[in-house]
Short mmCIF file of C-alpha atoms in Angstrom, two decimals:
data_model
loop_
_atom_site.label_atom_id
_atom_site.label_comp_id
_atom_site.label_asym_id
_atom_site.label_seq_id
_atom_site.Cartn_x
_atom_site.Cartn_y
_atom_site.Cartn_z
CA UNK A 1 0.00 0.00 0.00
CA UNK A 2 2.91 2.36 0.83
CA UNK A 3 4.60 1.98 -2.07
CA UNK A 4 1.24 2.74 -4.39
CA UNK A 5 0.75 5.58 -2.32
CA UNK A 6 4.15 6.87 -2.61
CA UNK A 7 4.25 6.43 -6.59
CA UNK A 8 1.11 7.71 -6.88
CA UNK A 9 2.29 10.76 -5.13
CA UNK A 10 5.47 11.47 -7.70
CA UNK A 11 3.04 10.75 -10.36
CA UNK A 12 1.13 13.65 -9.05
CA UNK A 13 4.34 15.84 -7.54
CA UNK A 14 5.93 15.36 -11.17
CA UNK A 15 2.90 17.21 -13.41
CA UNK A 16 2.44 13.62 -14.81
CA UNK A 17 -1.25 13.63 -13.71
CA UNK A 18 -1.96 17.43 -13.73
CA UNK A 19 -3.24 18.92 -11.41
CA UNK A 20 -5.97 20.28 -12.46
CA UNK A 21 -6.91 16.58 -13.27
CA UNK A 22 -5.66 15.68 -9.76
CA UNK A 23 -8.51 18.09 -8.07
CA UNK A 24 -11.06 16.72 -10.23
CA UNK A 25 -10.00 13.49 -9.83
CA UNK A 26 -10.43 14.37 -6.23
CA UNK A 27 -13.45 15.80 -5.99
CA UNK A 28 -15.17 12.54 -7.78
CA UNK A 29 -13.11 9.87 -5.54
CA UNK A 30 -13.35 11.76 -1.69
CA UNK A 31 -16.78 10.81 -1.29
CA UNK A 32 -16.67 7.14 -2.27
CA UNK A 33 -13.66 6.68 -0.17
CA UNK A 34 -15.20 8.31 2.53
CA UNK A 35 -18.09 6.38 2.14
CA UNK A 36 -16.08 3.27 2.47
CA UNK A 37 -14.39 4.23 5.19
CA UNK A 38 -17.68 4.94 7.21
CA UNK A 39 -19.91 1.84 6.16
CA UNK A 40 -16.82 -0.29 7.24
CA UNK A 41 -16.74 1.42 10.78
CA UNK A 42 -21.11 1.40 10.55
CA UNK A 43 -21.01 -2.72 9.89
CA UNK A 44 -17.55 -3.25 12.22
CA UNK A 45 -19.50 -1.85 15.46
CA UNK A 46 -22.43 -3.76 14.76
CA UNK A 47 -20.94 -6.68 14.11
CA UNK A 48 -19.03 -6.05 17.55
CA UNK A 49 -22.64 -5.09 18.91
CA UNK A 50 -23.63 -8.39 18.16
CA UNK A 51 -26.39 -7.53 15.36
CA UNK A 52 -25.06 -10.16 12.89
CA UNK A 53 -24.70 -12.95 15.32
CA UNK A 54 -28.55 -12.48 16.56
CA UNK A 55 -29.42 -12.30 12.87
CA UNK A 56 -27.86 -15.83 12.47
CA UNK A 57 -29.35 -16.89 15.85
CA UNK A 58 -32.88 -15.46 14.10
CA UNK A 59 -32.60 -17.52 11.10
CA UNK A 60 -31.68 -20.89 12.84
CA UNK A 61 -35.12 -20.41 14.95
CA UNK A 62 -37.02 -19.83 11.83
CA UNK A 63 -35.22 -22.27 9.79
CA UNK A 64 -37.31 -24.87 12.24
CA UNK A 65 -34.67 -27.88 12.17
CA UNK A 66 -35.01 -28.06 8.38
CA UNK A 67 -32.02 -27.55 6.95
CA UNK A 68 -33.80 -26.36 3.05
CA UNK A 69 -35.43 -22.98 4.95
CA UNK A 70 -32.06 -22.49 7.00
CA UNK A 71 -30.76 -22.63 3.27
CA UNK A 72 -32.83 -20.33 1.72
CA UNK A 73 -32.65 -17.54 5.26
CA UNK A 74 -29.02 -17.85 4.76
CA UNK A 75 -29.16 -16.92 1.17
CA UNK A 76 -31.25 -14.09 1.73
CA UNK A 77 -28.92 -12.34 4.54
CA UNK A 78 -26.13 -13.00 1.86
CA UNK A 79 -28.18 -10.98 -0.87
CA UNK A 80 -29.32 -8.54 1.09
CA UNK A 81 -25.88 -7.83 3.31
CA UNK A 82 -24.18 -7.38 0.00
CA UNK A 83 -26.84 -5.48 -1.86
CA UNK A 84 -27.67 -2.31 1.26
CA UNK A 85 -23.76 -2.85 3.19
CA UNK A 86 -21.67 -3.54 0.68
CA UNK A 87 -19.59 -7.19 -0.30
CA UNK A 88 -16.81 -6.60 1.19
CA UNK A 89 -19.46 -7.01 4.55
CA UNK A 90 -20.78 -10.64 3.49
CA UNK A 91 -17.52 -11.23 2.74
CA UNK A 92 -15.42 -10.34 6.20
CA UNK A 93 -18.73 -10.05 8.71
CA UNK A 94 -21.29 -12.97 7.96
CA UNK A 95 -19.32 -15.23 6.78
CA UNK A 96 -17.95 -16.02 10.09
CA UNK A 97 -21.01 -16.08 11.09
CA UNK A 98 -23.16 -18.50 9.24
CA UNK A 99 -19.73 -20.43 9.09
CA UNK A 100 -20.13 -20.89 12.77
CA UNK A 101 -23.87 -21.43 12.55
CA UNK A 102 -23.57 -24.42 9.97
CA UNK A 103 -20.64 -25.54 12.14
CA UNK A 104 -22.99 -25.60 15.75
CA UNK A 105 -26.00 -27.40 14.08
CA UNK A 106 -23.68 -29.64 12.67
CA UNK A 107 -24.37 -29.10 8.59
CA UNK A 108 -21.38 -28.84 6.22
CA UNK A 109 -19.81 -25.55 6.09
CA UNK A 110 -18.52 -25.56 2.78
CA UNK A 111 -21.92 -25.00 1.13
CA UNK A 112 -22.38 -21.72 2.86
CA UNK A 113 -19.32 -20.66 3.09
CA UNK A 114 -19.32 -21.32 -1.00
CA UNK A 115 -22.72 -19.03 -0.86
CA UNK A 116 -21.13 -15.85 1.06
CA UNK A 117 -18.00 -15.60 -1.48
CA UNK A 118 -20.36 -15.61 -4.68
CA UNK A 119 -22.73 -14.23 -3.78
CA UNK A 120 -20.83 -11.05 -2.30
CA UNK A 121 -19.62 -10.73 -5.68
CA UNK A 122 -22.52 -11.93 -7.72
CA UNK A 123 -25.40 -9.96 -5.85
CA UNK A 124 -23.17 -6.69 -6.00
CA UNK A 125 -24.63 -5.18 -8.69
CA UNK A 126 -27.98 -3.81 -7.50
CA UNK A 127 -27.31 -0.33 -5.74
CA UNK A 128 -24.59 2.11 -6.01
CA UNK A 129 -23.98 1.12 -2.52
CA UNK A 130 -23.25 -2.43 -3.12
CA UNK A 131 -19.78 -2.35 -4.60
CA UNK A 132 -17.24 0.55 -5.11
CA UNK A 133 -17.33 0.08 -8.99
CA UNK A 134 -20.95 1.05 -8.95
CA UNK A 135 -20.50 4.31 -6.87
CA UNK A 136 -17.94 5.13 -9.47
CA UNK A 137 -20.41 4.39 -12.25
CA UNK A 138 -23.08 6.18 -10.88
CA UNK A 139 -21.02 9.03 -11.52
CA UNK A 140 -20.81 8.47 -14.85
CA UNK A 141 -23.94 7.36 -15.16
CA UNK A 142 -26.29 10.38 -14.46
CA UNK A 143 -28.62 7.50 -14.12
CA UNK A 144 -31.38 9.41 -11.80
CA UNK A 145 -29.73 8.31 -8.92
CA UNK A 146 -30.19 5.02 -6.92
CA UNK A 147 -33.39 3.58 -8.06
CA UNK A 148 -32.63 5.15 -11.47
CA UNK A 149 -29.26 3.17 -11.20
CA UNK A 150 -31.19 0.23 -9.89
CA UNK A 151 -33.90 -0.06 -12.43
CA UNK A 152 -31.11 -0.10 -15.34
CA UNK A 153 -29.14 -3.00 -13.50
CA UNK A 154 -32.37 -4.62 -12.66
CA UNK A 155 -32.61 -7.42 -14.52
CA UNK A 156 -29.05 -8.32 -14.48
CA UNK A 157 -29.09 -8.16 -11.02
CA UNK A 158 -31.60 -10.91 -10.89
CA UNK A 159 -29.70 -12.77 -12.79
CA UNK A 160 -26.16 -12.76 -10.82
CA UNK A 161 -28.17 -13.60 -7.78
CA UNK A 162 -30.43 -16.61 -8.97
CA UNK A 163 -27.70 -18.32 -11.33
CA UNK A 164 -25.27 -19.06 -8.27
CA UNK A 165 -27.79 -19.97 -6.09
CA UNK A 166 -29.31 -22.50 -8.53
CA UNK A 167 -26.08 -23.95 -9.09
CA UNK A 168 -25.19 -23.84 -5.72
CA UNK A 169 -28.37 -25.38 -4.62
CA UNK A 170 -27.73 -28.18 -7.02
CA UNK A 171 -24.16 -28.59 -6.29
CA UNK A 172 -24.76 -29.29 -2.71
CA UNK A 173 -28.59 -30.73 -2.80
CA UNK A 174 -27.48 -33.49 -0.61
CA UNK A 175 -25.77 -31.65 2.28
CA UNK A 176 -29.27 -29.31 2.10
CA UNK A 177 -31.65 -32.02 2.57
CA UNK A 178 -32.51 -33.26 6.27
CA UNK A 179 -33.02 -31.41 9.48
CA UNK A 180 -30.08 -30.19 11.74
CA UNK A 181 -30.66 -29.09 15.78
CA UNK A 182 -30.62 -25.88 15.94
CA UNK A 183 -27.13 -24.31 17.76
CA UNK A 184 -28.00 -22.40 21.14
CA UNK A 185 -27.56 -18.61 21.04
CA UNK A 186 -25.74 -16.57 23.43
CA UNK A 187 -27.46 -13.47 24.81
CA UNK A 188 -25.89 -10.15 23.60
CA UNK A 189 -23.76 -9.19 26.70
CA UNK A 190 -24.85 -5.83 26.80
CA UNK A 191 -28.97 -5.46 25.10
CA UNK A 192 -28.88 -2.00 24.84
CA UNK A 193 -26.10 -1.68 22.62
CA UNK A 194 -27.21 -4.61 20.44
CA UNK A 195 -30.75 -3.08 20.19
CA UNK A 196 -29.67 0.64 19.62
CA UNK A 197 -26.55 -0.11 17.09
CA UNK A 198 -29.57 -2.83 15.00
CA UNK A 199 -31.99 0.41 15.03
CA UNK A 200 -29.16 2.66 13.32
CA UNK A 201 -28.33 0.17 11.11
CA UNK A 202 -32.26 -0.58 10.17
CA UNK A 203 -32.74 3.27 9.88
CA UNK A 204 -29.35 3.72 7.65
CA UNK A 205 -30.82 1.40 5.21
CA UNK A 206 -33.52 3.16 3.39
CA UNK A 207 -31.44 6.28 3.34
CA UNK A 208 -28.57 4.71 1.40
CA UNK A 209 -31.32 4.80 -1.47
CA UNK A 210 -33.01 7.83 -0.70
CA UNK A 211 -31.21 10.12 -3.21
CA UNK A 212 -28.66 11.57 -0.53
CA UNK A 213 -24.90 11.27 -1.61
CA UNK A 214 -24.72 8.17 0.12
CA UNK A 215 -21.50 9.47 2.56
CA UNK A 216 -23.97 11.73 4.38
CA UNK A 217 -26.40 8.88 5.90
CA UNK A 218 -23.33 6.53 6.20
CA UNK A 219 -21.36 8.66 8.04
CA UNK A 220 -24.05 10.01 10.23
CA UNK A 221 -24.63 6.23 11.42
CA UNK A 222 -20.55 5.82 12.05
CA UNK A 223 -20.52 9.04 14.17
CA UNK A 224 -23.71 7.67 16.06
CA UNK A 225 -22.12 4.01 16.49
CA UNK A 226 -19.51 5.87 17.75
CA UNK A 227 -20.83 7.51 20.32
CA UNK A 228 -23.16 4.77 21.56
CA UNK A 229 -19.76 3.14 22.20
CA UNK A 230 -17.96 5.58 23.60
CA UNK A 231 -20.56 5.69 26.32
CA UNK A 232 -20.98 1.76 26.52
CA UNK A 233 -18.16 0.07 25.25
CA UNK A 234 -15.04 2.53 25.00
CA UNK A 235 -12.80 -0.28 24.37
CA UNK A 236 -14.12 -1.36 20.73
CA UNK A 237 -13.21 2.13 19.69
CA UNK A 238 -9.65 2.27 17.22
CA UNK A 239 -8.72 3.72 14.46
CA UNK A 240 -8.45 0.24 13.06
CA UNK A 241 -12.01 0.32 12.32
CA UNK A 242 -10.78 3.01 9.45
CA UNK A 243 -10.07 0.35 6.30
CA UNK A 244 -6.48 2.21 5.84
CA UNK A 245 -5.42 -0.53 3.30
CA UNK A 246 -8.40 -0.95 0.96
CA UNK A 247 -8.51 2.89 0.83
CA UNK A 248 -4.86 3.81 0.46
CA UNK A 249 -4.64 0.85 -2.35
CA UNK A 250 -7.87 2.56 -4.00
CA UNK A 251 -6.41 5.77 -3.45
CA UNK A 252 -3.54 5.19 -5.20
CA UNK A 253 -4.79 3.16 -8.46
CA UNK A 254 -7.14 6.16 -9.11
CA UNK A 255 -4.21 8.36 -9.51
CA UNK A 256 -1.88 6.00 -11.12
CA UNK A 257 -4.60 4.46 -13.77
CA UNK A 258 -5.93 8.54 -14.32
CA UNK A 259 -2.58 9.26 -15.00
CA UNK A 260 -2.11 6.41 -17.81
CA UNK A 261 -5.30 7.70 -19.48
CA UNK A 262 -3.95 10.99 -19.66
CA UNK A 263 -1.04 9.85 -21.39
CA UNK A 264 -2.91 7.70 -23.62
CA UNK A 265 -4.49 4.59 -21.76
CA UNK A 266 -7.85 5.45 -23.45
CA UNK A 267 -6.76 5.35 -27.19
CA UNK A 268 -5.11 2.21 -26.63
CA UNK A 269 -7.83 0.22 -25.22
CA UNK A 270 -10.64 1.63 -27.33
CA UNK A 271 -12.19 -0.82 -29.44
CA UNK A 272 -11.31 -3.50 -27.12
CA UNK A 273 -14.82 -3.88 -25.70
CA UNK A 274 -16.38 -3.08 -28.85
CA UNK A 275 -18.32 0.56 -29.41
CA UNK A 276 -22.20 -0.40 -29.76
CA UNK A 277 -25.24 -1.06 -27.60
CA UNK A 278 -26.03 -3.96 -29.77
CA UNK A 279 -25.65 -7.66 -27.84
CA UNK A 280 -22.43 -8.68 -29.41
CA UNK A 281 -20.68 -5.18 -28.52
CA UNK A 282 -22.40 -5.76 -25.00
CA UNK A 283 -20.99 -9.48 -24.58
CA UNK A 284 -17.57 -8.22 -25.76
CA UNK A 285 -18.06 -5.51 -23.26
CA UNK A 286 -18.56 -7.79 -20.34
CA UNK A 287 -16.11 -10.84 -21.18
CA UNK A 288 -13.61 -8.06 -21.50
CA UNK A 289 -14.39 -6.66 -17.82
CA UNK A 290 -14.50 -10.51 -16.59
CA UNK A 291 -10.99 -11.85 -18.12
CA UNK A 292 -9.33 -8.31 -16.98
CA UNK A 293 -11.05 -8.51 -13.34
CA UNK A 294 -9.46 -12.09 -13.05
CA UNK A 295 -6.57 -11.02 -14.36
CA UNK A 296 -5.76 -8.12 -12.25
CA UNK A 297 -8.22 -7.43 -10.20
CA UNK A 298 -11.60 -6.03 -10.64
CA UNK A 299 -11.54 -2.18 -9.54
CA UNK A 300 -8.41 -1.90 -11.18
CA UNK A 301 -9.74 -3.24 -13.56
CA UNK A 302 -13.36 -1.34 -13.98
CA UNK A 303 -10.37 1.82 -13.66
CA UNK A 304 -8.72 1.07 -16.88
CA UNK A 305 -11.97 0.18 -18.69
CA UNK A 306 -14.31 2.91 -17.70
CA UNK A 307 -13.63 5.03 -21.26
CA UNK A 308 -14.55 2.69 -23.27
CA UNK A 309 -18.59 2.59 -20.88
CA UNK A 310 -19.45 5.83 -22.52
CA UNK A 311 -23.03 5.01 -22.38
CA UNK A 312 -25.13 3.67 -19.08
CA UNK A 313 -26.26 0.36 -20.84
CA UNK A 314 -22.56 0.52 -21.69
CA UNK A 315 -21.29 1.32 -18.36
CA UNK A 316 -23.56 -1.96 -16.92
CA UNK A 317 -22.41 -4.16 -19.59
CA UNK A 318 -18.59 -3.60 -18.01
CA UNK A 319 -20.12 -3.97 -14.30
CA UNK A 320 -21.53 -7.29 -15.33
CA UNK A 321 -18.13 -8.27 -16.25
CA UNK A 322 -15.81 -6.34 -12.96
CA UNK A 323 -18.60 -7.17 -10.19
CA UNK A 324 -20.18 -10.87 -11.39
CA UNK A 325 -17.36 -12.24 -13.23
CA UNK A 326 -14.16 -12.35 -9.97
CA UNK A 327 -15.06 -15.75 -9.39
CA UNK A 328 -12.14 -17.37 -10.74
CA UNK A 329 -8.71 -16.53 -9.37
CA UNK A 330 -8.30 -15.80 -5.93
CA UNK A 331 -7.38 -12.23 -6.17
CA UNK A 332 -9.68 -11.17 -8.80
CA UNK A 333 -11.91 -9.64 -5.70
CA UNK A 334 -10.50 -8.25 -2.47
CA UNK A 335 -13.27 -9.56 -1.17
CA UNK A 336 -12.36 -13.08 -1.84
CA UNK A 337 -9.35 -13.00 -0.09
CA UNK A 338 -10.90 -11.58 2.94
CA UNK A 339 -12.97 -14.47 2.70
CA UNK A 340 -10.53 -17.04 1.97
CA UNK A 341 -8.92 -15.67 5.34
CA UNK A 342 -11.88 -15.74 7.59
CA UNK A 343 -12.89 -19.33 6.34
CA UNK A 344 -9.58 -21.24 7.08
CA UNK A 345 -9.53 -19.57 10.53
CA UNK A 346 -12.33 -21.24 11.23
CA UNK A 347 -11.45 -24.06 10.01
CA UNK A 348 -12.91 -24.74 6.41
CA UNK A 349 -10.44 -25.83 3.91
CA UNK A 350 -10.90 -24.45 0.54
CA UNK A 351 -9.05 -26.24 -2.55
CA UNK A 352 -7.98 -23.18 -4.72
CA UNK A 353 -8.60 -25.74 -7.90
CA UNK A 354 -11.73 -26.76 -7.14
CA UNK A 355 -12.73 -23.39 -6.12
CA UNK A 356 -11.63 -21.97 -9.66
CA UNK A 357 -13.08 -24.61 -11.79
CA UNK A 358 -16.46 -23.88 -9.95
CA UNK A 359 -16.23 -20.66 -10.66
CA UNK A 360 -15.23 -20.63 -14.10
CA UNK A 361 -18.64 -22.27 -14.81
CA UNK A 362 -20.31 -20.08 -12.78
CA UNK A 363 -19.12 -16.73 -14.66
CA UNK A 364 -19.87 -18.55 -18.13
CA UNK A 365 -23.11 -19.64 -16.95
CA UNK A 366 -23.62 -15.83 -15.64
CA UNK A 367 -22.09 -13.20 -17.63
CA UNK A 368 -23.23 -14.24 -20.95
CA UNK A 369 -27.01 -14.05 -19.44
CA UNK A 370 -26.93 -11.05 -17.04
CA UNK A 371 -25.38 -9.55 -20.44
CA UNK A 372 -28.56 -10.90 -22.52
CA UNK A 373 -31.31 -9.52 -19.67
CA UNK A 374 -29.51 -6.18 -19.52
CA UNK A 375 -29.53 -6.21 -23.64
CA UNK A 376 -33.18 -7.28 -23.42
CA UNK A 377 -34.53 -4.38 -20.63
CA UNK A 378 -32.63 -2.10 -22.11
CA UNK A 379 -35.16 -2.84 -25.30
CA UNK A 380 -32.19 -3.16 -27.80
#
């Protein structure tokens, strides 16, 4: 991270990037970052408030000992975690958690742990919100906001979420299939700070798609959290909670990758994606976002390709590609890794092999038709 920072900073110092390009860079980037940095802190304290853990505890009670409806609960805190807090939060904060649920009423981890990782990736393309490619779209988008934004992603959307959990259902209809006993479920230590820090995080929700540049709600929640533990729980405050690596590596790739399109990145790659609205240009669009994504990483990735998205439908085509295609190499998603870390620390082994070859028919099962229902609603 250091050394990104500190080359994007002679890029910058030495007029490569001008500056004038620097402050507008700037004044587009700020507010994602500091977005980021306050849903991370929002979804940190609650997890450490316990709100995720009596989700879990929610679900098993409801999933009444069969283990189908535990499936299907666990699914939709996946989808709906990634869609309103972001993946990187199904990734690092319920994993763990339904991890350790599977693990207490004695079902086989692997399926759900298999369910967090794609769909934190797969189900990230519904709101702005949900990944940090889309707030950068948006942008670009002039889309009427979120449910503008939402209503052109729509149907791919559906898509990314109900293609992995088909296959996953399928893949593992054996394991799903029974009844399991459900775990026990420690009491919050301290009820007040569960109950207040679920209320702020309840309330935060609809305002993330209210139309407010989505930093204001987000950090109004972080300062609140913050407070409510300074009061209660003083010791769960550091400024660890900040995300200092996934924001400094950000931080520096917009700079660098800005610079190379200043000096020429765009004319090189134009043409690469194709130039159209029409399905093959579309298709091109999106396998070119999925191989890159896999190849070196998926925002720098959405970064280097943005140019060429000079259209909305355009612009969706290459977040099909950057946000459902990482499901292949390890570290075509930071949020994989993340996940691969929490997983074997409980525990779970994970066969990188496997894992790819799983994934690989995955993406072509889901990029090639979340590109055909975004070609379709878009009435092309």
């Amino acid at each position: 991270m250091f050394a990104l920072l500190a080359l994007a900073a002679v890029v910058v110092a030495a007029g490569i990037l001008p500056w004038g390009d620097t402050l507008v860079l700037a004044d587009r980037v700020v507010p994602v970052l500091g977005f980021v940095a306050a849903i991370t802190i929002v979804t940190e304290l609650a997890a450490e408030a316990g709100v995720f853990s009596a989700l879990a505890g929610m679900l098993a009670r409801w999933g009444r000992g069969r283990r189908t409806l535990l499936w299907i609960f666990v699914l939709a805190l996946a989808v709906l975690s990634t869609v309103f807090l972001s993946l990187d939060t199904t990734a690092v904060l319920v994993t763990p958690v339904v991890v350790l649920l599977a693990l207490h009423a004695g079902l086989p981890p692997l399926p759900f742990a298999l369910a967090t990782v794609w769909l934190a990736n797969t189900a990230s393309l519904l709101l702005p919100v949900s990944n940090l490619t889309n707030l950068l779209a948006e942008g670009r988008m002039d889309a009427g906001g979120p449910v503008g934004f939402a209503t052109l992603v729509a149907a791919p959307a559906a898509v990314g979420i109900l293609v992995p959990v088909v296959v996953l259902s399928l893949m593992f209809r054996k394991d799903l299939r029974g009844r399991y006993s459900a775990p026990s479920v420690e009491r919050a230590s301290d009820r007040t700070l569960l109950i207040v820090s679920a209320i702020v995080v309840a309330a935060l929700l609809p305002l993330l798609v209210s139309g407010l540049e989505v930093w204001i709600p987000a950090t109004a929640a972080a300062v609140a959290l913050i407070v409510l533990f300074g009061i209660r729980r003083p010791g769960a405050l550091s400024i660890g909670l900040v995300p200092w690596r996934p924001i400094g590596i950000a931080a520096g790739l917009f700079v660098l990758v800005e610079a190379a399109h200043a000096r020429g990145l765009t004319a090189f790659i134009t043409g690469l994606g194709g130039s159209g609205t029409d399905l093959l240009s579309l298709l091109q669009l999106s396998a070119l976002g999925t191989v890159s994504a896999n190849a070196i990483n998926n925002l720098p990735a959405y970064l280097v390709l943005e140019p060429i998205g000079h259209s909305p439908v355009r612009l969706a085509a290459l977040l099909i590609g950057v946000n459902l295609g990482p499901l292949v190499t390890p570290w075509a998603s930071l949020a994989t890794l993340l996940w691969h870390q929490k997983v074997t620390s409980l525990g779970v082994t994970v066969s990188w092999p496997k894992f790819m070859l799983a994934g690989l028919g995955v993406v072509l099962l889901t990029v090639p038709l979340a590109t055909l229902a975004l070609w379709l609603a878009a009435g092309r």
